[in-house]
Short mmCIF file of C-alpha atoms and ligand atoms in Angstrom, two decimals:
data_model
loop_
_atom_site.label_atom_id
_atom_site.label_comp_id
_atom_site.label_asym_id
_atom_site.label_seq_id
_atom_site.Cartn_x
_atom_site.Cartn_y
_atom_site.Cartn_z
CA MET G 295 -8.91 -25.37 23.30
CA ALA G 296 -9.11 -21.55 22.74
CA ASN G 297 -12.49 -20.01 23.56
CA PHE G 298 -13.48 -16.60 22.22
CA ASP G 299 -16.75 -14.45 22.13
CA VAL G 300 -15.91 -13.40 18.61
CA LEU G 301 -13.72 -14.95 15.95
CA VAL G 302 -13.16 -13.00 12.72
CA ILE G 303 -11.66 -14.86 9.77
CA GLY G 304 -9.81 -12.64 7.61
CA GLY G 305 -7.66 -9.48 8.55
CA GLY G 306 -8.38 -6.98 5.65
CA PRO G 307 -10.31 -3.80 6.27
CA GLY G 308 -13.67 -5.51 7.00
CA GLY G 309 -11.86 -8.10 9.34
CA TYR G 310 -9.52 -5.83 11.32
CA LEU G 311 -12.14 -3.09 11.94
CA CYS G 312 -14.60 -5.62 13.07
CA ALA G 313 -11.97 -7.24 15.44
CA GLU G 314 -11.17 -3.80 16.59
CA ARG G 315 -14.70 -2.76 17.27
CA ALA G 316 -15.65 -6.03 18.89
CA ALA G 317 -12.87 -5.88 21.40
CA GLN G 318 -13.63 -2.22 22.21
CA GLY G 319 -17.24 -3.59 22.85
CA GLY G 320 -16.00 -5.93 25.37
CA PHE G 321 -15.92 -9.10 23.51
CA ASN G 322 -12.95 -11.61 23.90
CA THR G 323 -11.92 -11.57 20.36
CA ALA G 324 -9.59 -13.32 17.90
CA LEU G 325 -8.85 -12.86 14.35
CA ILE G 326 -7.31 -15.20 11.85
CA GLU G 327 -5.06 -14.04 8.82
CA LYS G 328 -2.95 -16.29 6.48
CA GLY G 329 -1.13 -13.39 4.88
CA ASN G 330 -0.32 -9.97 6.14
CA LEU G 331 -2.79 -7.86 8.21
CA GLY G 332 -4.44 -5.31 6.10
CA GLY G 333 -5.69 -7.70 3.28
CA THR G 334 -5.95 -6.86 -0.21
CA CYS G 335 -6.39 -3.02 0.52
CA LEU G 336 -3.20 -2.49 2.30
CA ASN G 337 -0.91 -4.85 0.72
CA GLU G 338 -2.04 -5.23 -3.02
CA GLY G 339 -4.96 -2.84 -3.50
CA CYS G 340 -6.05 0.57 -2.65
CA VAL G 341 -3.03 1.73 -0.60
CA PRO G 342 0.04 0.58 -2.81
CA THR G 343 -2.05 1.85 -5.95
CA LYS G 344 -2.35 5.23 -4.47
CA SER G 345 1.28 5.33 -3.43
CA LEU G 346 2.27 4.61 -7.22
CA LEU G 347 -0.30 7.16 -8.65
CA TYR G 348 1.05 9.89 -6.38
CA CYS G 349 4.66 9.35 -7.46
CA ALA G 350 3.41 9.42 -11.18
CA LYS G 351 1.50 12.73 -10.55
CA GLN G 352 4.59 14.38 -9.11
CA TYR G 353 6.69 13.08 -12.01
CA ALA G 354 3.99 14.58 -14.54
CA THR G 355 4.35 17.90 -12.72
CA ALA G 356 7.99 17.99 -13.06
CA VAL G 357 7.93 17.04 -16.76
CA HIS G 358 5.13 19.72 -17.42
CA GLY G 359 6.64 22.35 -15.03
CA LYS G 360 6.92 24.73 -17.87
CA ASP G 361 3.21 25.28 -17.64
CA TYR G 362 3.62 26.30 -14.10
CA GLY G 363 6.47 28.70 -14.64
CA PHE G 364 9.45 26.37 -13.83
CA THR G 365 11.62 23.90 -15.61
CA ALA G 366 13.22 20.80 -14.24
CA SER G 367 16.03 19.23 -16.24
CA ASP G 368 17.04 15.60 -16.30
CA VAL G 369 13.84 14.11 -14.78
CA LYS G 370 13.95 10.48 -14.77
CA TYR G 371 11.38 8.12 -13.38
CA ASP G 372 12.79 5.32 -11.26
CA HIS G 373 10.07 2.83 -11.17
CA ALA G 374 11.90 0.40 -8.88
CA ALA G 375 12.43 3.43 -6.45
CA VAL G 376 8.82 3.93 -6.53
CA ILE G 377 8.04 0.31 -5.80
CA ALA G 378 10.58 0.46 -2.85
CA ARG G 379 8.72 3.54 -1.46
CA LYS G 380 5.46 1.91 -1.79
CA GLU G 381 6.73 -1.17 0.12
CA ARG G 382 7.84 1.17 2.91
CA VAL G 383 4.40 2.78 2.96
CA VAL G 384 2.58 -0.74 3.21
CA LYS G 385 4.95 -1.84 5.79
CA LYS G 386 4.16 0.98 8.00
CA LEU G 387 0.39 0.76 7.69
CA VAL G 388 0.46 -3.09 8.08
CA ALA G 389 2.53 -2.37 11.35
CA GLY G 390 -0.16 -0.15 12.33
CA VAL G 391 -2.89 -2.70 12.08
CA GLY G 392 -0.87 -4.97 13.96
CA ALA G 393 -0.32 -2.39 16.90
CA SER G 394 -4.01 -1.85 16.82
CA MET G 395 -4.91 -5.65 17.33
CA LYS G 396 -2.23 -5.66 20.23
CA GLY G 397 -3.55 -2.36 21.82
CA ASN G 398 -7.06 -3.83 21.50
CA HIS G 399 -5.92 -7.29 23.02
CA VAL G 400 -7.13 -9.13 19.88
CA THR G 401 -5.58 -12.55 19.74
CA VAL G 402 -4.12 -12.79 16.13
CA TYR G 403 -3.68 -16.41 14.64
CA LYS G 404 -1.51 -16.64 11.58
CA GLY G 405 -2.69 -19.46 9.20
CA GLU G 406 -5.57 -20.33 7.03
CA GLY G 407 -8.87 -20.75 8.84
CA VAL G 408 -11.17 -23.69 7.90
CA ILE G 409 -14.58 -23.89 9.44
CA LYS G 410 -14.90 -27.46 11.11
CA GLY G 411 -18.71 -27.16 12.23
CA ARG G 412 -20.78 -26.40 15.36
CA ASN G 413 -19.28 -27.02 18.77
CA PRO G 414 -21.33 -29.27 20.79
CA GLU G 415 -21.11 -26.86 23.61
CA LYS G 416 -20.37 -23.36 22.43
CA GLY G 417 -20.64 -21.82 19.07
CA TYR G 418 -18.49 -22.76 16.15
CA ASP G 419 -15.12 -24.52 15.62
CA VAL G 420 -12.43 -23.22 13.20
CA GLU G 421 -9.21 -24.82 12.67
CA VAL G 422 -6.08 -22.86 12.30
CA ALA G 423 -2.47 -23.90 12.10
CA GLY G 424 -3.60 -27.31 13.51
CA GLU G 425 -5.27 -25.85 16.44
CA VAL G 426 -9.07 -25.71 16.75
CA VAL G 427 -10.43 -22.38 17.93
CA THR G 428 -13.92 -21.88 19.19
CA ALA G 429 -16.33 -18.81 19.42
CA ASP G 430 -19.79 -17.84 20.10
CA ARG G 431 -19.99 -15.75 17.12
CA LEU G 432 -18.10 -16.02 13.72
CA VAL G 433 -17.38 -13.06 11.24
CA ILE G 434 -16.36 -14.18 7.59
CA ALA G 435 -14.24 -11.56 6.25
CA THR G 436 -12.05 -13.33 3.66
CA GLY G 437 -12.34 -10.83 0.93
CA SER G 438 -12.09 -11.31 -2.82
CA VAL G 439 -9.69 -12.70 -5.43
CA VAL G 440 -9.17 -11.82 -9.21
CA ALA G 441 -11.79 -13.18 -11.46
CA VAL G 442 -9.87 -15.19 -14.22
CA PRO G 443 -12.04 -15.38 -17.36
CA PRO G 444 -12.05 -18.50 -19.30
CA ILE G 445 -10.27 -16.84 -22.23
CA PRO G 446 -7.98 -19.13 -24.19
CA GLY G 447 -4.34 -18.41 -23.18
CA VAL G 448 -4.96 -16.51 -20.06
CA LYS G 449 -3.98 -19.35 -17.72
CA GLU G 450 -0.68 -19.84 -19.49
CA GLY G 451 -0.02 -16.00 -19.76
CA LEU G 452 -0.47 -15.84 -15.91
CA ALA G 453 1.85 -18.80 -15.49
CA SER G 454 4.46 -17.22 -17.80
CA GLY G 455 4.43 -13.81 -16.17
CA PHE G 456 3.20 -12.19 -19.55
CA ILE G 457 -0.09 -11.57 -17.89
CA VAL G 458 -0.22 -9.77 -14.50
CA THR G 459 -3.11 -9.17 -12.12
CA SER G 460 -3.18 -6.29 -9.92
CA ARG G 461 -1.26 -7.99 -7.31
CA GLU G 462 2.02 -8.67 -9.59
CA PHE G 463 1.53 -5.29 -11.07
CA LEU G 464 1.98 -3.56 -7.86
CA SER G 465 5.24 -5.41 -7.43
CA MET G 466 6.80 -5.26 -10.96
CA LYS G 467 10.42 -4.03 -10.67
CA GLU G 468 10.51 -2.85 -14.26
CA LEU G 469 7.98 -0.98 -16.37
CA PRO G 470 6.98 -2.70 -19.60
CA LYS G 471 7.33 -0.63 -22.77
CA GLU G 472 3.72 -1.49 -24.04
CA MET G 473 0.76 -2.83 -22.21
CA VAL G 474 -2.65 -4.07 -22.92
CA ALA G 475 -5.29 -3.78 -20.08
CA ILE G 476 -7.97 -6.39 -20.53
CA GLY G 477 -10.85 -4.40 -18.57
CA GLY G 478 -11.62 -0.78 -18.42
CA GLY G 479 -13.17 -0.96 -14.80
CA VAL G 480 -11.69 0.67 -11.74
CA ILE G 481 -8.38 -1.45 -11.51
CA GLY G 482 -7.76 -1.17 -15.32
CA LEU G 483 -8.13 2.47 -15.48
CA GLU G 484 -6.08 3.26 -12.38
CA MET G 485 -3.27 0.98 -13.44
CA ALA G 486 -3.27 2.06 -17.13
CA CYS G 487 -3.28 5.71 -16.09
CA TYR G 488 -0.20 5.01 -13.82
CA LEU G 489 1.68 3.58 -16.61
CA ALA G 490 0.59 6.10 -19.34
CA THR G 491 1.57 8.96 -17.15
CA VAL G 492 5.18 7.60 -16.73
CA GLY G 493 5.43 6.99 -20.53
CA VAL G 494 4.35 3.39 -21.03
CA LYS G 495 2.24 2.85 -24.41
CA VAL G 496 -1.25 1.54 -23.09
CA THR G 497 -4.29 0.24 -24.77
CA VAL G 498 -7.45 -0.58 -22.68
CA VAL G 499 -9.58 -3.17 -24.24
CA GLU G 500 -13.15 -3.03 -22.65
CA MET G 501 -15.94 -5.15 -23.87
CA MET G 502 -18.74 -2.66 -22.89
CA PRO G 503 -19.39 0.37 -24.91
CA LYS G 504 -18.06 2.63 -22.12
CA ILE G 505 -15.29 2.40 -19.51
CA ALA G 506 -15.88 2.75 -15.63
CA GLY G 507 -19.03 0.48 -15.25
CA PRO G 508 -21.94 2.41 -14.12
CA THR G 509 -20.08 5.87 -13.88
CA ASP G 510 -21.95 8.73 -15.58
CA ALA G 511 -21.17 8.61 -19.32
CA ASP G 512 -20.11 12.35 -19.68
CA ILE G 513 -17.49 11.73 -17.01
CA CYS G 514 -16.06 8.78 -18.69
CA ASP G 515 -15.68 10.64 -21.99
CA ASN G 516 -13.92 13.45 -20.23
CA LEU G 517 -11.61 10.96 -18.66
CA MET G 518 -10.88 9.16 -21.82
CA LYS G 519 -10.36 12.21 -23.69
CA THR G 520 -7.80 13.70 -21.21
CA TYR G 521 -5.87 10.38 -21.46
CA GLN G 522 -6.08 10.12 -25.08
CA LYS G 523 -4.86 13.71 -25.60
CA ASP G 524 -2.27 14.07 -22.96
CA TYR G 525 -0.71 10.69 -22.65
CA GLY G 526 -1.59 8.95 -26.05
CA MET G 527 -3.65 6.26 -24.35
CA LYS G 528 -5.81 4.28 -26.60
CA PHE G 529 -9.22 2.68 -25.72
CA GLU G 530 -10.89 -0.03 -27.63
CA LEU G 531 -14.57 -0.16 -26.53
CA SER G 532 -17.20 -2.82 -27.23
CA ALA G 533 -14.07 -5.03 -27.80
CA LYS G 534 -13.95 -8.51 -26.51
CA VAL G 535 -10.66 -10.28 -25.87
CA LYS G 536 -10.77 -13.65 -27.68
CA GLU G 537 -7.22 -14.91 -26.91
CA VAL G 538 -3.91 -14.18 -25.36
CA LYS G 539 -0.91 -15.46 -27.19
CA ALA G 540 2.64 -15.36 -26.11
CA ASP G 541 3.31 -11.81 -27.14
CA SER G 542 -0.03 -10.46 -28.10
CA VAL G 543 -3.66 -10.00 -27.26
CA VAL G 544 -6.31 -10.86 -29.83
CA PHE G 545 -9.67 -9.29 -29.58
CA GLU G 546 -12.89 -8.46 -31.85
CA ASP G 547 -13.19 -4.73 -32.23
CA LYS G 548 -16.42 -2.78 -32.15
CA ASP G 549 -17.01 -3.49 -35.85
CA GLY G 550 -16.48 -7.24 -35.51
CA LYS G 551 -12.89 -7.17 -36.81
CA THR G 552 -10.29 -9.40 -35.46
CA VAL G 553 -7.30 -7.32 -34.21
CA GLU G 554 -3.96 -8.57 -32.67
CA LEU G 555 -2.08 -6.09 -30.49
CA LYS G 556 1.57 -6.88 -29.69
CA CYS G 557 2.69 -5.95 -26.35
CA ASP G 558 5.38 -6.94 -23.62
CA LYS G 559 2.82 -7.04 -20.71
CA VAL G 560 -0.95 -7.66 -20.28
CA LEU G 561 -2.90 -6.52 -17.19
CA LEU G 562 -5.86 -8.75 -16.39
CA ALA G 563 -8.44 -6.54 -14.67
CA ALA G 564 -11.69 -8.13 -15.57
CA GLY G 565 -13.33 -8.12 -12.14
CA ARG G 566 -12.90 -9.69 -8.82
CA ARG G 567 -15.16 -12.55 -7.04
CA ALA G 568 -15.87 -13.28 -3.47
CA ASN G 569 -13.06 -15.54 -1.87
CA ILE G 570 -14.64 -18.34 0.06
CA GLN G 571 -13.09 -21.36 -1.61
CA GLY G 572 -11.62 -23.68 1.15
CA LEU G 573 -13.45 -21.92 3.97
CA ASN G 574 -15.72 -24.96 4.18
CA VAL G 575 -18.84 -22.82 4.76
CA GLU G 576 -20.85 -25.84 3.68
CA ALA G 577 -20.07 -27.27 7.33
CA LEU G 578 -22.38 -24.76 8.68
CA GLY G 579 -24.96 -24.72 5.78
CA ILE G 580 -24.14 -21.10 5.20
CA GLU G 581 -26.21 -19.79 2.06
CA THR G 582 -24.11 -18.46 -0.73
CA ASN G 583 -25.19 -16.92 -4.09
CA ARG G 584 -22.83 -16.88 -7.16
CA GLY G 585 -19.88 -17.87 -4.88
CA ALA G 586 -20.64 -14.95 -2.38
CA VAL G 587 -22.06 -15.35 1.23
CA VAL G 588 -25.45 -14.14 1.47
CA THR G 589 -26.14 -11.62 4.17
CA ASP G 590 -29.16 -9.33 5.62
CA ARG G 591 -29.19 -5.75 6.69
CA HIS G 592 -27.35 -6.66 9.86
CA MET G 593 -24.53 -8.52 8.01
CA LEU G 594 -25.82 -11.79 9.41
CA THR G 595 -25.84 -14.90 7.31
CA ASN G 596 -28.73 -17.62 7.40
CA VAL G 597 -26.62 -19.11 10.34
CA PRO G 598 -27.38 -17.77 13.77
CA ASN G 599 -24.37 -15.58 14.92
CA VAL G 600 -22.60 -15.97 11.69
CA TYR G 601 -21.85 -12.68 9.91
CA ALA G 602 -20.09 -11.86 6.74
CA VAL G 603 -18.43 -8.49 6.06
CA GLY G 604 -16.49 -7.10 3.12
CA ASP G 605 -15.86 -8.35 -0.36
CA CYS G 606 -16.86 -11.92 0.57
CA ASN G 607 -20.54 -10.90 0.51
CA GLY G 608 -20.21 -9.67 -3.00
CA LYS G 609 -22.35 -6.63 -2.33
CA LEU G 610 -20.05 -3.66 -3.09
CA MET G 611 -16.49 -4.57 -3.15
CA LEU G 612 -14.86 -1.45 -1.53
CA ALA G 613 -12.81 -1.16 1.44
CA HIS G 614 -15.06 1.77 3.01
CA THR G 615 -18.08 -0.38 2.56
CA ALA G 616 -16.36 -3.17 4.50
CA TYR G 617 -15.60 -0.75 7.34
CA ARG G 618 -19.24 0.30 7.70
CA GLU G 619 -20.36 -3.43 7.45
CA ALA G 620 -17.99 -4.33 10.19
CA GLU G 621 -19.54 -1.56 12.51
CA VAL G 622 -23.07 -2.83 11.61
CA ALA G 623 -22.07 -6.43 12.28
CA VAL G 624 -20.55 -5.48 15.84
CA ASN G 625 -23.46 -3.27 16.71
CA HIS G 626 -25.66 -6.21 15.93
CA MET G 627 -23.76 -8.27 18.35
CA LEU G 628 -24.02 -5.61 21.01
CA GLY G 629 -27.65 -5.10 20.61
CA ILE G 630 -27.17 -1.52 19.27
CA LYS G 631 -29.91 -0.72 16.71
CA ASP G 632 -28.14 -0.10 13.28
CA GLU G 633 -28.45 -1.59 9.70
CA MET G 634 -26.40 -1.53 6.53
CA LYS G 635 -27.51 0.99 3.84
CA TYR G 636 -25.64 0.87 0.39
CA ASP G 637 -27.37 3.94 -1.20
CA ASN G 638 -24.89 6.63 -0.19
CA VAL G 639 -21.68 4.82 -0.34
CA PRO G 640 -19.32 7.13 -2.26
CA SER G 641 -17.05 5.57 -5.11
CA VAL G 642 -13.82 7.06 -6.38
CA ILE G 643 -11.55 6.38 -9.21
CA TYR G 644 -8.13 7.65 -8.49
CA THR G 645 -7.08 8.92 -11.98
CA ASN G 646 -5.82 12.16 -12.68
CA PRO G 647 -8.26 13.92 -13.00
CA GLU G 648 -9.97 12.04 -10.06
CA VAL G 649 -13.68 10.65 -10.46
CA ALA G 650 -15.91 10.37 -7.64
CA SER G 651 -19.70 9.71 -7.29
CA VAL G 652 -22.30 9.14 -4.73
CA GLY G 653 -25.93 8.34 -4.88
CA LEU G 654 -28.24 8.16 -8.06
CA SER G 655 -27.44 9.24 -11.61
CA LYS G 656 -30.39 11.23 -13.31
CA ALA G 657 -31.26 8.05 -15.45
CA ALA G 658 -31.22 5.91 -12.17
CA ALA G 659 -33.48 8.34 -10.24
CA GLU G 660 -35.94 8.56 -13.10
CA GLU G 661 -36.25 4.79 -13.26
CA LYS G 662 -36.99 4.84 -9.59
CA GLY G 663 -39.87 7.11 -10.67
CA LEU G 664 -38.47 10.45 -9.02
CA LYS G 665 -39.11 13.80 -10.40
CA VAL G 666 -35.56 14.99 -10.71
CA LYS G 667 -33.67 18.20 -12.07
CA GLU G 668 -29.87 17.71 -13.03
CA VAL G 669 -27.26 20.67 -13.04
CA LYS G 670 -23.84 20.47 -14.51
CA VAL G 671 -21.46 22.84 -12.84
CA PRO G 672 -17.98 23.47 -14.55
CA MET G 673 -15.04 23.27 -12.20
CA GLN G 674 -14.00 26.49 -13.72
CA LEU G 675 -16.37 28.19 -11.42
CA SER G 676 -13.84 27.57 -8.81
CA GLY G 677 -10.98 30.09 -8.52
CA ARG G 678 -8.66 27.55 -6.91
CA TYR G 679 -9.44 25.10 -9.79
CA ILE G 680 -8.36 27.57 -12.31
CA ALA G 681 -5.28 28.72 -10.28
CA GLU G 682 -4.28 25.17 -10.08
CA THR G 683 -5.44 23.30 -13.28
CA LEU G 684 -4.64 24.57 -16.77
CA ARG G 685 -6.55 21.76 -18.46
CA GLY G 686 -9.50 23.01 -16.77
CA ASP G 687 -12.47 20.85 -18.12
CA GLY G 688 -13.81 19.06 -14.99
CA PHE G 689 -17.24 19.28 -13.83
CA ALA G 690 -19.77 18.30 -11.22
CA LYS G 691 -23.42 17.03 -11.75
CA ILE G 692 -25.98 17.26 -9.00
CA VAL G 693 -29.16 15.34 -9.27
CA TYR G 694 -32.01 16.82 -7.31
CA ASP G 695 -35.31 15.46 -6.21
CA THR G 696 -37.75 18.36 -6.92
CA GLU G 697 -40.70 16.79 -4.93
CA ARG G 698 -38.80 16.02 -1.72
CA SER G 699 -36.27 18.92 -2.12
CA ARG G 700 -33.47 16.66 -1.45
CA ILE G 701 -30.13 15.86 -3.40
CA VAL G 702 -30.08 12.40 -4.48
CA GLY G 703 -26.90 12.01 -6.47
CA VAL G 704 -23.61 13.86 -7.14
CA CYS G 705 -20.89 12.98 -9.51
CA MET G 706 -17.76 14.73 -10.53
CA VAL G 707 -14.50 14.68 -12.64
CA GLY G 708 -11.69 16.96 -11.53
CA ASN G 709 -9.04 17.08 -8.83
CA TYR G 710 -9.98 16.95 -5.28
CA ALA G 711 -12.97 15.07 -6.15
CA SER G 712 -11.82 12.13 -3.97
CA GLU G 713 -11.83 14.28 -0.91
CA MET G 714 -14.90 16.38 -1.78
CA ILE G 715 -17.24 13.54 -2.29
CA TYR G 716 -17.75 12.74 1.31
CA GLY G 717 -19.66 16.24 1.72
CA ALA G 718 -21.96 15.25 -0.92
CA ALA G 719 -22.38 11.88 0.75
CA MET G 720 -23.21 13.63 3.95
CA MET G 721 -26.04 15.74 2.03
CA LEU G 722 -27.50 12.62 0.83
CA GLU G 723 -27.26 10.58 3.96
CA THR G 724 -28.57 13.46 6.17
CA GLU G 725 -31.34 14.16 3.81
CA LEU G 726 -31.09 17.96 4.53
CA PRO G 727 -33.51 20.01 2.51
CA LEU G 728 -32.07 22.23 -0.20
CA SER G 729 -32.93 25.51 1.85
CA GLN G 730 -30.76 24.32 4.59
CA LEU G 731 -27.83 23.10 2.26
CA LYS G 732 -27.78 26.45 0.80
CA LYS G 733 -26.97 27.91 4.35
CA ILE G 734 -23.71 25.95 4.64
CA VAL G 735 -20.58 28.06 4.38
CA PHE G 736 -17.90 26.47 2.15
CA PRO G 737 -14.31 27.87 2.56
CA HIS G 738 -12.92 30.04 -0.19
CA PRO G 739 -11.12 29.36 -2.49
CA THR G 740 -11.88 25.82 -2.69
CA VAL G 741 -12.82 23.37 -5.56
CA CYS G 742 -15.80 22.21 -3.35
CA GLU G 743 -17.35 25.55 -3.96
CA VAL G 744 -18.53 24.17 -7.16
CA ILE G 745 -20.94 22.14 -5.20
CA ARG G 746 -22.28 25.34 -3.59
CA GLU G 747 -22.58 26.88 -6.90
CA GLY G 748 -24.54 24.01 -8.17
CA LEU G 749 -27.16 24.15 -5.08
CA PHE G 750 -27.97 27.65 -6.23
CA MET G 751 -28.61 26.58 -9.80
CA LEU G 752 -31.38 24.19 -8.80
P1 LIG T 677 -14.59 -3.98 -12.60
O1 LIG T 677 -15.84 -4.80 -12.44
O2 LIG T 677 -14.79 -2.79 -12.05
O3 LIG T 677 -14.15 -3.99 -14.04
C1 LIG T 677 -13.96 -4.96 -14.94
C2 LIG T 677 -14.17 -4.54 -16.32
O4 LIG T 677 -13.55 -5.49 -17.25
C3 LIG T 677 -15.63 -4.25 -16.66
O5 LIG T 677 -15.86 -3.14 -17.30
C4 LIG T 677 -15.91 -5.42 -17.84
O6 LIG T 677 -16.89 -5.07 -18.58
C5 LIG T 677 -14.51 -5.88 -18.27
N1 LIG T 677 -14.44 -7.08 -18.85
C6 LIG T 677 -14.55 -8.17 -18.27
N2 LIG T 677 -14.22 -9.39 -19.12
C7 LIG T 677 -13.70 -8.56 -20.24
C8 LIG T 677 -13.15 -9.31 -21.34
N3 LIG T 677 -13.13 -10.61 -21.61
N4 LIG T 677 -12.70 -8.42 -22.30
C9 LIG T 677 -12.73 -7.02 -22.08
N5 LIG T 677 -13.25 -6.47 -21.14
C10 LIG T 677 -13.81 -7.33 -20.11
O7 LIG T 677 -13.51 -4.90 -11.89
P2 LIG T 677 -12.08 -4.37 -11.49
O8 LIG T 677 -11.42 -3.17 -12.10
O9 LIG T 677 -11.27 -5.65 -11.91
O10 LIG T 677 -12.14 -4.10 -9.94
C11 LIG T 677 -12.47 -5.11 -9.02
C12 LIG T 677 -13.21 -4.41 -7.74
O11 LIG T 677 -12.25 -3.76 -7.07
C13 LIG T 677 -14.30 -3.69 -8.19
O12 LIG T 677 -15.39 -4.04 -7.37
C14 LIG T 677 -13.88 -2.32 -7.95
O13 LIG T 677 -14.90 -1.43 -7.34
C15 LIG T 677 -12.75 -2.60 -6.72
N6 LIG T 677 -11.85 -1.59 -6.78
C16 LIG T 677 -12.15 -0.36 -6.26
C17 LIG T 677 -11.20 0.71 -6.42
C18 LIG T 677 -11.43 2.13 -5.92
O14 LIG T 677 -12.49 2.18 -5.22
N7 LIG T 677 -10.70 3.11 -6.25
C19 LIG T 677 -9.78 0.62 -6.93
C20 LIG T 677 -9.56 -0.92 -7.37
C21 LIG T 677 -10.53 -1.68 -7.23
#
């Protein structure tokens, strides 16, 4: 029987980083993965989506070349070639994770891990591919799966292929002519924007009065207007899907009218849920809440030496959250003082223009009783932004705690936002006072200079 110090179940960002760090910390470590290493993020989420979105962006530049002083003739979008490129990107990165496991001497088991219970002598037993593996410490990192809402026709649509989830979407060999996205959250928006950019007619049906969940309402408006104007995309807000038929989606619109939209593909993007079904967490009495594993600030469950990191704890389903949670868990194992904080985790929507935010909105800060001032800085204040962007209506908002003299939130819409937001996260995390932030020299000309401009407006 194989014995380990640490056994990680799941090889996505949370799981593989945890295994890497545990091995580097001196633990004899194993990892169980039933699919490809890299999990949802690498294989059917973040990375493939970015690969597709980048290709669409290049295509859009070629099509609209006239705006920049050149014309390209006979520009054709070859979706199958784009998918093939995406597969090469994914393969390369998955191989990289494999190499890292090998380099760090992590034993990788291929198969589905099922918890068997406590081992009478040492730690916990997990069965994989007919073998029982024992470890002192367990890390559950089994990720999340698509949430399938109980809407009539959805199960049938998924079975027939008329409805796709993000997974199938990222491998579709052909583009649909007309698509309806159920859900205007992060996945719905990124995928709808991809299709709209390459000429597919898209309607986003979102049951809330705005898209993109908790994202700043001004930013959502800006994004919606861009896609409506530039790509003819349609948004149905406060619209609840009632049924999916063989070739249409039926929803109740904001005025209570029943509308039937014909299309040749439907994207189901109505959320994800923690994936712990079949893992047998009950065998150890691991506490769960609404199907997700409950964890404390060290990523420990209620069972000693059993941790849960990533989407399976349902806290903040983002790959970069999982990375940090993995480090916190390993630090706890090593006795290094550390704890998980979710306040300053940035979030990004990789549309074009990009959307990024960190910390509190003005309303959320006021709800917490903070005295705040907000400034809205047009991206047009950046020379580089004007030089590169003709649309030019992006902006950043900075929320400032006037009593503590600290920045408590930043959000923005406009390109490079995804790369700029970490700077804002650093300002929040380090809690540097405004007087110090103003002394930071920003490179010129860059778009991040709008943040510097904003600091001087406070
Ligand atoms: P989500 O929770 O972000 O959005 C789902 C949307 O669907 C919500 O706005 C909800 O109101 C709407 N909805 C639910 N049922 C509906 C119905 N019957 N009719 C109409 N609208 C309905 O979930 P999403 O987009 O599926 O993403 C799942 C997770 O993956 C999220 O936690 C997200 O943060 C993460 N993710 C992150 C990305 C990033 O960081 N760039 C990219 C993709 C996913």
